[in-house]
Coordinates of C-alpha atoms in Angstrom, one line a residue:
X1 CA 0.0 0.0 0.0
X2 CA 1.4 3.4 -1.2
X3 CA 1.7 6.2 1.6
X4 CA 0.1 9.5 1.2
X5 CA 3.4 11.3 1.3
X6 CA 5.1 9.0 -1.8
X7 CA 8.1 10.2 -3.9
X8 CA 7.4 13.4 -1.5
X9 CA 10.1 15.4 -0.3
X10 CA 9.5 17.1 3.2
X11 CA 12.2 19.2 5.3
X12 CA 11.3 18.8 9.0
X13 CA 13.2 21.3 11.5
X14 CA 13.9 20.4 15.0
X15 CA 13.5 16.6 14.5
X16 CA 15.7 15.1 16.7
X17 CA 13.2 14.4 19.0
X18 CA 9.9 15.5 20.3
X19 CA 7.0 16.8 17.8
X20 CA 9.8 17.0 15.8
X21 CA 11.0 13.8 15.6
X22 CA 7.3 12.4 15.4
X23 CA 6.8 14.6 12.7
X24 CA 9.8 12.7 10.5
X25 CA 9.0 9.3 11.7
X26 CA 5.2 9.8 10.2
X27 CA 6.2 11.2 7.3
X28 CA 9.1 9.0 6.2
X29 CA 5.9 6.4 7.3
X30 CA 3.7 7.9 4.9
X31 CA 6.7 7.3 2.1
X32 CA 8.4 10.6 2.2
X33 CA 11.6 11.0 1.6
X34 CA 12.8 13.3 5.2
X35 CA 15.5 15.5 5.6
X36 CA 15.5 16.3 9.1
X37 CA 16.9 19.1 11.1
X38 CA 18.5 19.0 14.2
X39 CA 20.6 22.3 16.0
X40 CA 23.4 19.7 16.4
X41 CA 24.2 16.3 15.7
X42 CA 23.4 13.7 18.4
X43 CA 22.3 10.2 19.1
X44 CA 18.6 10.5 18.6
X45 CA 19.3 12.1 15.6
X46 CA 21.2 9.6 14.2
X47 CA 18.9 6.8 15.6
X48 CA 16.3 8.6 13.5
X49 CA 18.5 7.9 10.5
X50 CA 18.7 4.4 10.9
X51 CA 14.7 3.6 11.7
X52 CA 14.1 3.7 8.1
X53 CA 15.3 2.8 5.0
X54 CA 18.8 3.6 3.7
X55 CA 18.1 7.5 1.9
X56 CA 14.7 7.4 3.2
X57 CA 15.9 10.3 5.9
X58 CA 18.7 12.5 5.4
X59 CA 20.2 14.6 8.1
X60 CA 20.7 18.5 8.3
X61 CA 22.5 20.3 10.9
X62 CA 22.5 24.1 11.5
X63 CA 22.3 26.0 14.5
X64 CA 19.3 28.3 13.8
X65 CA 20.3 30.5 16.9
X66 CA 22.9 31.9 14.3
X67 CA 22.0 34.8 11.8
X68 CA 21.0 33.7 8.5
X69 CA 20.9 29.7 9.7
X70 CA 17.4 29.2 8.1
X71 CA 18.1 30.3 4.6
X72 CA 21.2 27.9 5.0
X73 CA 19.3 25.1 6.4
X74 CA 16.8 25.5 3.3
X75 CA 19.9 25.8 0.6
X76 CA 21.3 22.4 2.5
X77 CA 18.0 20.7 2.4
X78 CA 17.6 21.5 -1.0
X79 CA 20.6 21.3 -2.7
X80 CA 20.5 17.4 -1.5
X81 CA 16.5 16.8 -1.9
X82 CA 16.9 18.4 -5.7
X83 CA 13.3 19.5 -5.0
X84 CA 11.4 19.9 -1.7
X85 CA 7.4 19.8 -1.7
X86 CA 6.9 20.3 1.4
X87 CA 8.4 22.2 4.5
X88 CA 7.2 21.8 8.4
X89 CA 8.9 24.1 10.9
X90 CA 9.0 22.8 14.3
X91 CA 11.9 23.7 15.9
X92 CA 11.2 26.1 18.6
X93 CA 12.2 26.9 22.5
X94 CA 10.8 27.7 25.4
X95 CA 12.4 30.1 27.6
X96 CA 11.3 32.1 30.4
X97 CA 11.4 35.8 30.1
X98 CA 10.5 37.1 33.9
X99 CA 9.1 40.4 34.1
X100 CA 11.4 40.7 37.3
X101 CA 14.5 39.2 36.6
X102 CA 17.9 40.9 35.6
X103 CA 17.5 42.3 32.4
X104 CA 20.5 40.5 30.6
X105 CA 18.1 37.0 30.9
X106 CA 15.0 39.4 29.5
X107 CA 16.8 40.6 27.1
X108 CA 18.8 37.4 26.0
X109 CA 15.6 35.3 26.2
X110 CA 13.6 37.8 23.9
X111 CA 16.4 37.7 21.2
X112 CA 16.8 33.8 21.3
X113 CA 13.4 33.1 21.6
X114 CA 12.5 35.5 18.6
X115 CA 15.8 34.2 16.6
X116 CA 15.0 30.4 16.9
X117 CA 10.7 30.9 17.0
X118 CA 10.4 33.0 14.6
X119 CA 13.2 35.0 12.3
X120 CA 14.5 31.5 11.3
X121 CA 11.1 29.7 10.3
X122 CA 10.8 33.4 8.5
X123 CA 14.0 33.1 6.6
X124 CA 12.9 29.5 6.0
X125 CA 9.7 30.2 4.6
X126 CA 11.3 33.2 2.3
X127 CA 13.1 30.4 0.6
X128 CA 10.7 28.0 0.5
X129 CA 8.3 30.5 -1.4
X130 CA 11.3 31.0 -4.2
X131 CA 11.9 27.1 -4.2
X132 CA 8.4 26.4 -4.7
X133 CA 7.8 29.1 -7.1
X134 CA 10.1 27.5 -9.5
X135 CA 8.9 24.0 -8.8
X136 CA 5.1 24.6 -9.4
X137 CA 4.1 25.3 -5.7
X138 CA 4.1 23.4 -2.5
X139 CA 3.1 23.5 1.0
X140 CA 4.5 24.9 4.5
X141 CA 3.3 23.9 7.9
X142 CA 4.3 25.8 10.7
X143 CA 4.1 24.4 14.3
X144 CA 2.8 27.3 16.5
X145 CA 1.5 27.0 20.1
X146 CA -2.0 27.3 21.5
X147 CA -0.6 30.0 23.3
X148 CA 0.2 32.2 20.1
X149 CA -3.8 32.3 20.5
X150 CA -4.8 32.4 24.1
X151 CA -1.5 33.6 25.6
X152 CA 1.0 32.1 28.1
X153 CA 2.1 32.2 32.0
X154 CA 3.6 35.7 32.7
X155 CA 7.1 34.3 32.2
X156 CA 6.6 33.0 29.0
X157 CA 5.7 36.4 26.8
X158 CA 8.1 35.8 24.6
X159 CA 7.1 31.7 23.9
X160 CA 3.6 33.0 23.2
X161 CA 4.4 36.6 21.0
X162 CA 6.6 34.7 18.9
X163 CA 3.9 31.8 18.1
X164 CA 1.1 34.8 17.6
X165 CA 3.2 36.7 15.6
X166 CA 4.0 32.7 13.6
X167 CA 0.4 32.1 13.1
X168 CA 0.0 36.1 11.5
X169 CA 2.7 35.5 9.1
X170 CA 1.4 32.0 7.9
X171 CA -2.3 33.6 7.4
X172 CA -0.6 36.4 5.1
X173 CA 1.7 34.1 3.2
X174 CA -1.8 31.6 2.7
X175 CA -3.8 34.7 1.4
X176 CA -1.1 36.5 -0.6
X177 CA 0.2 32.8 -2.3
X178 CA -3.0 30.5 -2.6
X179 CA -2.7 31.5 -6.2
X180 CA 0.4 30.1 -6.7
X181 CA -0.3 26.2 -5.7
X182 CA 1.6 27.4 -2.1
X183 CA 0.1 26.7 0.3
X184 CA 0.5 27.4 4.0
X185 CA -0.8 26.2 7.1
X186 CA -0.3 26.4 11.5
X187 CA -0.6 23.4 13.6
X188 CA -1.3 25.1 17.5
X189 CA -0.6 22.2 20.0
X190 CA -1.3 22.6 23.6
X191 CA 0.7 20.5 26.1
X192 CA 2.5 17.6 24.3
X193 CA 4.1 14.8 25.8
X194 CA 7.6 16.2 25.6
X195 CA 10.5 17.7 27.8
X196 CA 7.6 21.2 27.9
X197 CA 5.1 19.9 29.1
X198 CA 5.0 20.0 33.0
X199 CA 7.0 17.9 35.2
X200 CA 6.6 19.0 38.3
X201 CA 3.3 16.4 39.7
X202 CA 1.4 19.9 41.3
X203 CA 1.7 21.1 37.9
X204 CA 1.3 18.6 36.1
X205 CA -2.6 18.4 37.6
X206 CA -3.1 21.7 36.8
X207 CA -2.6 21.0 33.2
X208 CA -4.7 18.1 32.9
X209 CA -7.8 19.5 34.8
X210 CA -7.9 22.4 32.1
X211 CA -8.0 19.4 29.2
X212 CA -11.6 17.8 28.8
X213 CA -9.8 15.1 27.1
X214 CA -8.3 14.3 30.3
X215 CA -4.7 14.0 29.1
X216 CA -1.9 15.8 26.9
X217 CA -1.6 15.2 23.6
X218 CA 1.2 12.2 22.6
X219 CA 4.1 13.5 20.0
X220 CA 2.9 11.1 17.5
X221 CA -0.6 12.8 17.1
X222 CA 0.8 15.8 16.1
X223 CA 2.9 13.9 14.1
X224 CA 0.2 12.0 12.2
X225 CA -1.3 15.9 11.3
X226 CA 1.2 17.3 9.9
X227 CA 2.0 14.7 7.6
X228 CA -1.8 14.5 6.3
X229 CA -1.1 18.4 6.0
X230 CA 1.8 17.7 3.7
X231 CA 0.2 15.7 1.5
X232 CA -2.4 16.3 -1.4
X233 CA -5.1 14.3 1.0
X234 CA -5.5 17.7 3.0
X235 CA -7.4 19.9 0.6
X236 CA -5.9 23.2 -1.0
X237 CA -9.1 24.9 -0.1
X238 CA -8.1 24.7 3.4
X239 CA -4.5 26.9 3.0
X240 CA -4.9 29.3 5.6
X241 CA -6.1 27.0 8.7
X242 CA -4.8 26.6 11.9
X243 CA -5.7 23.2 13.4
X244 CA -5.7 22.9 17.3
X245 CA -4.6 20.3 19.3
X246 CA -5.2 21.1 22.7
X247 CA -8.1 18.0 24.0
X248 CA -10.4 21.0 23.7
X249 CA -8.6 22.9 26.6
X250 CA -8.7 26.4 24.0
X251 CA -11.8 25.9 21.7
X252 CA -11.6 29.1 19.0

């Protein structure tokens, strides 16, 4: 049985583990061939590597905390892919910014946060939209936050401005692009299974009492989105939409 995402070829940032990392595994599932980023090498990354079939995922290492990394990252990706037809930009941080802490962490966690969240998905998307125009269009995914919508914990202003500001720029690429077979699209997870989500037990009950589902969401559903986003099963029609996956926590 052919997968949805055959003789596809999808760059997938952040993916040596996490959303990320779920993210590649479903799509190199689905029959994509993956060339996933990862900040640095490591063992998860290379494990990732080795899950699938020899060339099925390809692996790309920049450190997008450093100016101009995502246009870099793209030229890598496609100068080895040939042509990419899709694009999903996960890779993201989470830093607190506290309103009263010294002024160099405020300061430093504003300019990271911004550099990694959102300048180089930005840079990445400016050269996707060139790739794609000269390949006869394709589609971005960007993986935003449910607190780019609702907001964030006072320490985390910066987590949520740069995943607002995320979801504004993939609405204005959607409108101003649709015409042009590129097509763009937000993913807005709430808490995920990963090393965000809450540890601490106390807060860990919080977090679940807010979800009607009961639980936070597993890496692999997000995963299992964003490649039927990728692929030609999610309709054109829909560029634009952000899809929430939250267990109903922030219902728009």
């Amino acid at each position: 049985m052919r997968g949805r995402l055959e003789n596809k070829r999808v760059l997938v940032t952040g993916a040596s583990r996490g959303i990320g990392a779920a993210i590649a595994c479903a799509c190199a599932s689905e029959g994509a061939e993956v060339f996933a980023h990862a900040s640095r090498p490591s063992p998860d990354l290379a494990k990732l590597a080795t899950d699938f079939p020899a060339g099925r995922v390809t692996l790309v290492v920049e450190d997008l905390l450093v100016p101009g990394a995502g246009a870099r990252l793209f030229a890598a990706a496609a100068a080895k892919a040939g042509r990419l037809d899709a694009v999903i930009n996960n890779a993201g941080v989470y830093l607190p910014t506290p309103i009263g802490g010294e002024v160099e962490h405020w300061d430093t966690g504003w300019a990271d946060t911004l550099a990694i969240n959102l300048k180089a998905p930005a840079d990445i998307c400016r050269a996707a939209i060139a790739h794609f125009r000269s390949h006869g269009g394709g589609r971005v995914i960007n993986i935003a936050s449910r607190a780019g919508h609702r907001g964030d914990g006072l320490d985390y202003a910066a987590y949520a401005g740069s995943k607002g500001a995320l979801l504004a720029m993939t609405k204005t690429y959607a409108r101003a692009l649709a015409g042009e077979k590129i097509y763009f699209y937000a993913i807005s997870p709430g808490w995920v299974e990963t090393r965000m989500a809450p540890e601490d037990i106390a807060a860990r009950a919080r977090a679940v009492a807010e979800i009607p589902l009961g639980r936070v969401a597993a890496p692999e559903e997000v995963g299992r989105l964003a490649a039927f986003i990728a692929s030609e099963d999610c309709p054109a029609s829909s560029t634009g939409a952000t899809f929430d996956i939250n267990g109903a926590s922030y219902v728009r």
